[in-house]
PDB file of C-alpha atoms in Angstrom:
ATOM      1  CA  GLN A  43      -0.037  -0.079   0.173  1.00  0.00           C
ATOM      2  CA  GLN A  44       3.087   2.096  -0.239  1.00  0.00           C
ATOM      3  CA  PRO A  45       2.583   4.518  -2.520  1.00  0.00           C
ATOM      4  CA  VAL A  46       6.126   5.012  -4.929  1.00  0.00           C
ATOM      5  CA  GLN A  47       8.186   7.791  -5.317  1.00  0.00           C
ATOM      6  CA  SER A  48      10.701   8.869  -8.187  1.00  0.00           C
ATOM      7  CA  PRO A  49      13.349   9.089  -7.909  1.00  0.00           C
ATOM      8  CA  GLN A  50      14.892   7.520  -5.597  1.00  0.00           C
ATOM      9  CA  ALA A  51      18.121  10.288  -5.649  1.00  0.00           C
ATOM     10  CA  VAL A  52      18.648  12.985  -7.021  1.00  0.00           C
ATOM     11  CA  ILE A  53      21.293  15.807  -6.938  1.00  0.00           C
ATOM     12  CA  LEU A  54      21.090  19.593  -7.503  1.00  0.00           C
ATOM     13  CA  ARG A  55      22.797  22.111  -7.836  1.00  0.00           C
ATOM     14  CA  GLU A  56      21.847  25.357  -6.045  1.00  0.00           C
ATOM     15  CA  GLY A  57      19.097  27.599  -8.305  1.00  0.00           C
ATOM     16  CA  GLU A  58      18.366  24.368 -10.100  1.00  0.00           C
ATOM     17  CA  ASP A  59      14.864  22.748 -10.365  1.00  0.00           C
ATOM     18  CA  ALA A  60      13.848  18.968  -9.539  1.00  0.00           C
ATOM     19  CA  VAL A  61      10.727  17.381  -9.533  1.00  0.00           C
ATOM     20  CA  ILE A  62       9.795  14.134  -7.119  1.00  0.00           C
ATOM     21  CA  ASN A  63       7.070  12.067  -8.649  1.00  0.00           C
ATOM     22  CA  CYS A  64       4.467   9.905  -6.595  1.00  0.00           C
ATOM     23  CA  SER A  65       1.876   7.338  -7.496  1.00  0.00           C
ATOM     24  CA  SER A  66      -0.636   4.859  -5.995  1.00  0.00           C
ATOM     25  CA  SER A  67      -2.704   1.944  -6.873  1.00  0.00           C
ATOM     26  CA  LYS A  68      -5.114   3.178  -4.863  1.00  0.00           C
ATOM     27  CA  ALA A  69      -7.947   5.875  -4.566  1.00  0.00           C
ATOM     28  CA  LEU A  70      -6.683   8.537  -2.688  1.00  0.00           C
ATOM     29  CA  TYR A  71      -8.824  11.152  -0.456  1.00  0.00           C
ATOM     30  CA  SER A  72      -5.375  13.458   0.108  1.00  0.00           C
ATOM     31  CA  VAL A  73      -1.121  13.423  -0.749  1.00  0.00           C
ATOM     32  CA  HIS A  74       0.636  14.730   2.060  1.00  0.00           C
ATOM     33  CA  TRP A  75       4.398  15.901   1.713  1.00  0.00           C
ATOM     34  CA  TYR A  76       6.726  15.914   4.487  1.00  0.00           C
ATOM     35  CA  ARG A  77      10.585  16.610   4.554  1.00  0.00           C
ATOM     36  CA  GLN A  78      12.793  14.436   6.971  1.00  0.00           C
ATOM     37  CA  LYS A  79      16.989  15.912   7.530  1.00  0.00           C
ATOM     38  CA  HIS A  80      19.491  13.704   8.339  1.00  0.00           C
ATOM     39  CA  GLY A  81      19.013  12.030  12.043  1.00  0.00           C
ATOM     40  CA  GLU A  82      15.516  14.461  12.652  1.00  0.00           C
ATOM     41  CA  ALA A  83      11.798  13.522  12.436  1.00  0.00           C
ATOM     42  CA  PRO A  84       9.817  14.057   9.170  1.00  0.00           C
ATOM     43  CA  VAL A  85       8.638  17.508   9.044  1.00  0.00           C
ATOM     44  CA  PHE A  86       5.200  18.934   7.378  1.00  0.00           C
ATOM     45  CA  LEU A  87       5.716  20.669   4.098  1.00  0.00           C
ATOM     46  CA  MET A  88       1.740  20.259   2.352  1.00  0.00           C
ATOM     47  CA  ILE A  89      -1.557  18.812   1.977  1.00  0.00           C
ATOM     48  CA  LEU A  90      -3.201  18.438  -1.316  1.00  0.00           C
ATOM     49  CA  LEU A  91      -6.636  17.293  -1.483  1.00  0.00           C
ATOM     50  CA  LYS A  92      -8.928  16.044  -4.139  1.00  0.00           C
ATOM     51  CA  GLY A  93      -9.780  18.596  -6.810  1.00  0.00           C
ATOM     52  CA  GLY A  94      -6.595  18.501  -8.722  1.00  0.00           C
ATOM     53  CA  GLU A  95      -5.734  21.181  -6.902  1.00  0.00           C
ATOM     54  CA  GLN A  96      -2.117  22.842  -6.042  1.00  0.00           C
ATOM     55  CA  LYS A  97      -0.827  24.317  -3.332  1.00  0.00           C
ATOM     56  CA  GLY A  98       2.763  26.017  -2.672  1.00  0.00           C
ATOM     57  CA  HIS A  99       5.332  26.420   0.383  1.00  0.00           C
ATOM     58  CA  ASP A 100       8.074  29.257  -0.453  1.00  0.00           C
ATOM     59  CA  LYS A 101       9.172  28.131  -4.069  1.00  0.00           C
ATOM     60  CA  ILE A 102       8.153  24.258  -2.991  1.00  0.00           C
ATOM     61  CA  SER A 103       4.704  23.618  -4.774  1.00  0.00           C
ATOM     62  CA  ALA A 104       3.060  20.545  -5.183  1.00  0.00           C
ATOM     63  CA  SER A 105      -0.192  19.361  -7.732  1.00  0.00           C
ATOM     64  CA  PHE A 106      -2.647  16.096  -6.932  1.00  0.00           C
ATOM     65  CA  ASN A 107      -4.228  14.673 -10.211  1.00  0.00           C
ATOM     66  CA  GLU A 108      -6.638  12.407  -8.537  1.00  0.00           C
ATOM     67  CA  LYS A 109      -7.744  10.558 -11.761  1.00  0.00           C
ATOM     68  CA  LYS A 110      -4.268   9.943 -12.221  1.00  0.00           C
ATOM     69  CA  GLN A 111      -3.582   8.929  -8.658  1.00  0.00           C
ATOM     70  CA  GLN A 112      -0.598  11.166  -8.762  1.00  0.00           C
ATOM     71  CA  SER A 113       1.236  14.330  -7.437  1.00  0.00           C
ATOM     72  CA  SER A 114       4.606  15.598  -7.685  1.00  0.00           C
ATOM     73  CA  LEU A 115       6.354  17.510  -5.755  1.00  0.00           C
ATOM     74  CA  TYR A 116       7.756  20.624  -7.469  1.00  0.00           C
ATOM     75  CA  LEU A 117      11.060  22.613  -6.329  1.00  0.00           C
ATOM     76  CA  THR A 118      12.001  25.769  -8.183  1.00  0.00           C
ATOM     77  CA  ALA A 119      15.304  28.108  -7.765  1.00  0.00           C
ATOM     78  CA  SER A 120      16.977  25.224  -5.213  1.00  0.00           C
ATOM     79  CA  GLN A 121      18.825  25.987  -1.707  1.00  0.00           C
ATOM     80  CA  LEU A 122      21.089  24.170   0.278  1.00  0.00           C
ATOM     81  CA  SER A 123      18.398  24.249   2.861  1.00  0.00           C
ATOM     82  CA  TYR A 124      16.154  21.835   0.710  1.00  0.00           C
ATOM     83  CA  SER A 125      18.540  19.523   1.211  1.00  0.00           C
ATOM     84  CA  GLY A 126      17.097  16.374   2.684  1.00  0.00           C
ATOM     85  CA  THR A 127      14.871  13.092   1.977  1.00  0.00           C
ATOM     86  CA  TYR A 128      11.076  13.670   1.031  1.00  0.00           C
ATOM     87  CA  PHE A 129       8.158  11.587   1.563  1.00  0.00           C
ATOM     88  CA  CYS A 130       4.409  11.376  -0.026  1.00  0.00           C
ATOM     89  CA  GLY A 131       1.897  10.586   2.304  1.00  0.00           C
ATOM     90  CA  THR A 132      -1.202   9.009   0.654  1.00  0.00           C
ATOM     91  CA  ALA A 133      -4.163   9.386   3.190  1.00  0.00           C
ATOM     92  CA  GLY A 134      -7.249   7.511   3.465  1.00  0.00           C
ATOM     93  CA  ALA A 135      -9.939   7.456   6.065  1.00  0.00           C
ATOM     94  CA  ASN A 136      -7.803   7.154   9.389  1.00  0.00           C
ATOM     95  CA  ASN A 137      -4.726   5.948   7.856  1.00  0.00           C
ATOM     96  CA  LEU A 138      -1.405   7.270   6.118  1.00  0.00           C
ATOM     97  CA  PHE A 139       1.008   5.558   3.951  1.00  0.00           C
ATOM     98  CA  PHE A 140       3.976   6.883   3.486  1.00  0.00           C
ATOM     99  CA  GLY A 141       6.575   6.117  -0.135  1.00  0.00           C
ATOM    100  CA  THR A 142      10.119   4.784   0.180  1.00  0.00           C
ATOM    101  CA  GLY A 143      11.538   8.667  -0.274  1.00  0.00           C
ATOM    102  CA  THR A 144      13.382  10.415  -2.638  1.00  0.00           C
ATOM    103  CA  ARG A 145      16.711  11.676  -1.359  1.00  0.00           C
ATOM    104  CA  LEU A 146      17.549  15.830  -2.155  1.00  0.00           C
ATOM    105  CA  THR A 147      20.765  16.849  -1.831  1.00  0.00           C
ATOM    106  CA  VAL A 148      21.877  20.418  -3.078  1.00  0.00           C
ATOM    107  CA  ILE A 149      25.535  21.003  -3.801  1.00  0.00           C
ATOM    108  CA  PRO A 150      26.903  24.941  -3.821  1.00  0.00           C
TER     109      PRO A 150
ATOM    110  CA  ASN N 281       3.401  22.649  24.030  1.00  0.00           C
ATOM    111  CA  ALA N 282       5.781  19.396  24.156  1.00  0.00           C
ATOM    112  CA  GLY N 283       4.096  17.638  20.730  1.00  0.00           C
ATOM    113  CA  VAL N 284       4.604  13.991  19.993  1.00  0.00           C
ATOM    114  CA  THR N 285       7.073  12.980  22.713  1.00  0.00           C
ATOM    115  CA  GLN N 286       8.770   9.551  22.199  1.00  0.00           C
ATOM    116  CA  THR N 287      10.412   7.563  25.066  1.00  0.00           C
ATOM    117  CA  PRO N 288      13.542   5.799  25.210  1.00  0.00           C
ATOM    118  CA  LYS N 289      15.436   7.436  21.947  1.00  0.00           C
ATOM    119  CA  PHE N 290      17.819   4.947  22.323  1.00  0.00           C
ATOM    120  CA  GLN N 291      17.607   1.200  23.124  1.00  0.00           C
ATOM    121  CA  VAL N 292      19.341  -1.756  22.555  1.00  0.00           C
ATOM    122  CA  LEU N 293      18.118  -5.593  23.164  1.00  0.00           C
ATOM    123  CA  LYS N 294      18.839  -8.885  23.095  1.00  0.00           C
ATOM    124  CA  THR N 295      17.408 -11.341  20.949  1.00  0.00           C
ATOM    125  CA  GLY N 296      13.907 -12.690  22.630  1.00  0.00           C
ATOM    126  CA  GLN N 297      14.004  -9.858  25.299  1.00  0.00           C
ATOM    127  CA  SER N 298      10.421  -7.307  25.508  1.00  0.00           C
ATOM    128  CA  MET N 299      10.028  -3.801  25.551  1.00  0.00           C
ATOM    129  CA  THR N 300       7.319  -1.160  25.193  1.00  0.00           C
ATOM    130  CA  LEU N 301       7.766   2.038  23.304  1.00  0.00           C
ATOM    131  CA  GLN N 302       5.626   4.780  24.380  1.00  0.00           C
ATOM    132  CA  CYS N 303       4.753   7.609  22.748  1.00  0.00           C
ATOM    133  CA  ALA N 304       2.348  10.885  23.858  1.00  0.00           C
ATOM    134  CA  GLN N 305       0.880  14.157  22.462  1.00  0.00           C
ATOM    135  CA  ASP N 306      -0.793  16.665  23.574  1.00  0.00           C
ATOM    136  CA  MET N 307      -2.561  18.330  21.227  1.00  0.00           C
ATOM    137  CA  ASN N 308      -5.728  16.657  21.707  1.00  0.00           C
ATOM    138  CA  HIS N 309      -5.482  14.722  18.472  1.00  0.00           C
ATOM    139  CA  ASN N 310      -7.794  11.630  17.061  1.00  0.00           C
ATOM    140  CA  SER N 311      -5.391   9.616  15.184  1.00  0.00           C
ATOM    141  CA  MET N 312      -2.105   8.521  16.314  1.00  0.00           C
ATOM    142  CA  TYR N 313       0.318   5.669  14.333  1.00  0.00           C
ATOM    143  CA  TRP N 314       3.485   4.031  14.557  1.00  0.00           C
ATOM    144  CA  TYR N 315       6.188   3.909  11.846  1.00  0.00           C
ATOM    145  CA  ARG N 316       9.367   2.093  11.602  1.00  0.00           C
ATOM    146  CA  GLN N 317      11.921   3.623   9.161  1.00  0.00           C
ATOM    147  CA  ASP N 318      14.728   1.539   7.536  1.00  0.00           C
ATOM    148  CA  PRO N 319      17.298   2.699   5.205  1.00  0.00           C
ATOM    149  CA  GLY N 320      15.939   2.154   1.796  1.00  0.00           C
ATOM    150  CA  MET N 321      12.557   1.163   2.431  1.00  0.00           C
ATOM    151  CA  GLY N 322      11.187   4.636   3.681  1.00  0.00           C
ATOM    152  CA  LEU N 323       8.405   4.760   6.572  1.00  0.00           C
ATOM    153  CA  ARG N 324       6.259   2.001   6.805  1.00  0.00           C
ATOM    154  CA  LEU N 325       3.146   2.093   8.638  1.00  0.00           C
ATOM    155  CA  ILE N 326       2.957  -0.750  11.932  1.00  0.00           C
ATOM    156  CA  TYR N 327       0.026   0.414  13.352  1.00  0.00           C
ATOM    157  CA  TYR N 328      -2.685   3.259  13.896  1.00  0.00           C
ATOM    158  CA  SER N 329      -5.913   4.148  15.687  1.00  0.00           C
ATOM    159  CA  ALA N 330      -8.006   6.608  14.567  1.00  0.00           C
ATOM    160  CA  SER N 331      -9.165   7.219  17.882  1.00  0.00           C
ATOM    161  CA  GLU N 332      -9.208   6.177  21.779  1.00  0.00           C
ATOM    162  CA  GLY N 333     -10.222   2.316  21.671  1.00  0.00           C
ATOM    163  CA  THR N 334      -9.586   1.646  18.420  1.00  0.00           C
ATOM    164  CA  THR N 335      -6.656   0.382  16.371  1.00  0.00           C
ATOM    165  CA  ASP N 336      -5.700  -0.853  13.448  1.00  0.00           C
ATOM    166  CA  LYS N 337      -3.161  -3.220  11.448  1.00  0.00           C
ATOM    167  CA  GLY N 338      -0.727  -1.646   8.898  1.00  0.00           C
ATOM    168  CA  GLU N 339       1.500  -2.646   6.427  1.00  0.00           C
ATOM    169  CA  VAL N 340       4.222  -4.378   8.863  1.00  0.00           C
ATOM    170  CA  PRO N 341       2.548  -5.220  11.645  1.00  0.00           C
ATOM    171  CA  ASN N 342       3.715  -8.635  12.555  1.00  0.00           C
ATOM    172  CA  GLY N 343       6.244  -9.331  15.745  1.00  0.00           C
ATOM    173  CA  TYR N 344       3.958  -5.606  17.791  1.00  0.00           C
ATOM    174  CA  ASN N 345       1.454  -4.760  19.559  1.00  0.00           C
ATOM    175  CA  VAL N 346      -0.071  -1.241  20.250  1.00  0.00           C
ATOM    176  CA  SER N 347      -2.257  -0.016  22.851  1.00  0.00           C
ATOM    177  CA  ARG N 348      -4.487   2.678  22.657  1.00  0.00           C
ATOM    178  CA  LEU N 349      -4.147   4.000  26.649  1.00  0.00           C
ATOM    179  CA  ASN N 350      -6.303   6.977  26.160  1.00  0.00           C
ATOM    180  CA  LYS N 351      -6.680   9.858  23.936  1.00  0.00           C
ATOM    181  CA  ARG N 352      -2.612  10.737  24.732  1.00  0.00           C
ATOM    182  CA  GLU N 353      -1.061   7.663  24.349  1.00  0.00           C
ATOM    183  CA  PHE N 354      -0.033   5.140  22.153  1.00  0.00           C
ATOM    184  CA  SER N 355       2.391   2.162  23.177  1.00  0.00           C
ATOM    185  CA  LEU N 356       4.468  -0.079  20.493  1.00  0.00           C
ATOM    186  CA  ARG N 357       5.626  -3.116  22.431  1.00  0.00           C
ATOM    187  CA  LEU N 358       7.774  -5.804  21.026  1.00  0.00           C
ATOM    188  CA  GLU N 359       6.994  -9.269  22.899  1.00  0.00           C
ATOM    189  CA  SER N 360      10.188 -11.219  21.677  1.00  0.00           C
ATOM    190  CA  ALA N 361      12.651  -8.579  20.073  1.00  0.00           C
ATOM    191  CA  ALA N 362      14.703  -9.754  16.487  1.00  0.00           C
ATOM    192  CA  PRO N 363      17.551  -8.620  14.905  1.00  0.00           C
ATOM    193  CA  SER N 364      15.451  -7.988  12.602  1.00  0.00           C
ATOM    194  CA  GLN N 365      13.225  -5.491  13.951  1.00  0.00           C
ATOM    195  CA  THR N 366      16.376  -3.399  14.254  1.00  0.00           C
ATOM    196  CA  SER N 367      15.070   0.287  13.200  1.00  0.00           C
ATOM    197  CA  VAL N 368      14.121   3.817  13.932  1.00  0.00           C
ATOM    198  CA  TYR N 369      10.737   4.092  15.111  1.00  0.00           C
ATOM    199  CA  PHE N 370       8.504   6.679  14.676  1.00  0.00           C
ATOM    200  CA  CYS N 371       5.182   8.153  16.306  1.00  0.00           C
ATOM    201  CA  ALA N 372       2.867  10.448  14.892  1.00  0.00           C
ATOM    202  CA  SER N 373      -0.609  12.048  15.392  1.00  0.00           C
ATOM    203  CA  LYS N 374      -3.159  14.296  13.538  1.00  0.00           C
ATOM    204  CA  TRP N 375      -6.335  15.835  14.263  1.00  0.00           C
ATOM    205  CA  PHE N 376      -8.612  13.747  11.673  1.00  0.00           C
ATOM    206  CA  MET N 377      -8.720  12.997   8.399  1.00  0.00           C
ATOM    207  CA  ASN N 378      -6.728  16.548   5.547  1.00  0.00           C
ATOM    208  CA  THR N 379      -4.731  17.730   8.624  1.00  0.00           C
ATOM    209  CA  GLU N 380      -0.915  17.404   8.621  1.00  0.00           C
ATOM    210  CA  ALA N 381       0.705  14.644  10.749  1.00  0.00           C
ATOM    211  CA  PHE N 382       3.417  15.725  14.068  1.00  0.00           C
ATOM    212  CA  PHE N 383       5.967  13.119  14.156  1.00  0.00           C
ATOM    213  CA  GLY N 384       8.090  12.149  17.643  1.00  0.00           C
ATOM    214  CA  GLN N 385      11.729  12.433  17.219  1.00  0.00           C
ATOM    215  CA  GLY N 386      12.005   8.746  17.176  1.00  0.00           C
ATOM    216  CA  THR N 387      13.489   5.789  19.060  1.00  0.00           C
ATOM    217  CA  ARG N 388      16.732   4.152  17.536  1.00  0.00           C
ATOM    218  CA  LEU N 389      16.268   0.316  18.684  1.00  0.00           C
ATOM    219  CA  THR N 390      18.788  -2.140  18.232  1.00  0.00           C
ATOM    220  CA  VAL N 391      18.491  -5.729  18.686  1.00  0.00           C
ATOM    221  CA  VAL N 392      21.184  -8.111  18.961  1.00  0.00           C
TER     222      VAL N 392
END
């Protein structure tokens, strides 16, 4: 029931853009995105609800296509602080399943 | 506000020993979750509780039991620890379906 994320890892130079994809085989109520720094707990970035809405958080935005059961996270003009592992979470009525994560490294 | 508090932060067990990981939240959240995190495997859901008195299995429940003691507390018990249960365990909670989850700082468990 884990959603599938791609790519598994990506390395960017400061200022470059990246896209992280998340897909599920099950119908989704909502999609969550979290970021985890090394040795720390995951931290919430945003949640997307049905309706194909897009949300933004600074220069990080995301979209949700409920028909395709997919979501994408867009990081533009990446900063060093964006480094970490990004997880998408797919929520049913009460559960919350996370993907395997995408390790993002931003280098100067 | 402490948020989600997990104890202990680190633990080493011998194979066959038992222990209980504690989790408490002070945000009046309804739903609580236990995950394990292993390299390359992401966060895998062990058990969750939608409300006080209810618990449900997640993806990897074998070898674990849980108790939702009250609205604040959700504990995870390993009855007979195995080396395959060496992992980092995270507890999380949230208010209801379409709200953000808050995570505890994790418990690093090693079974030797």
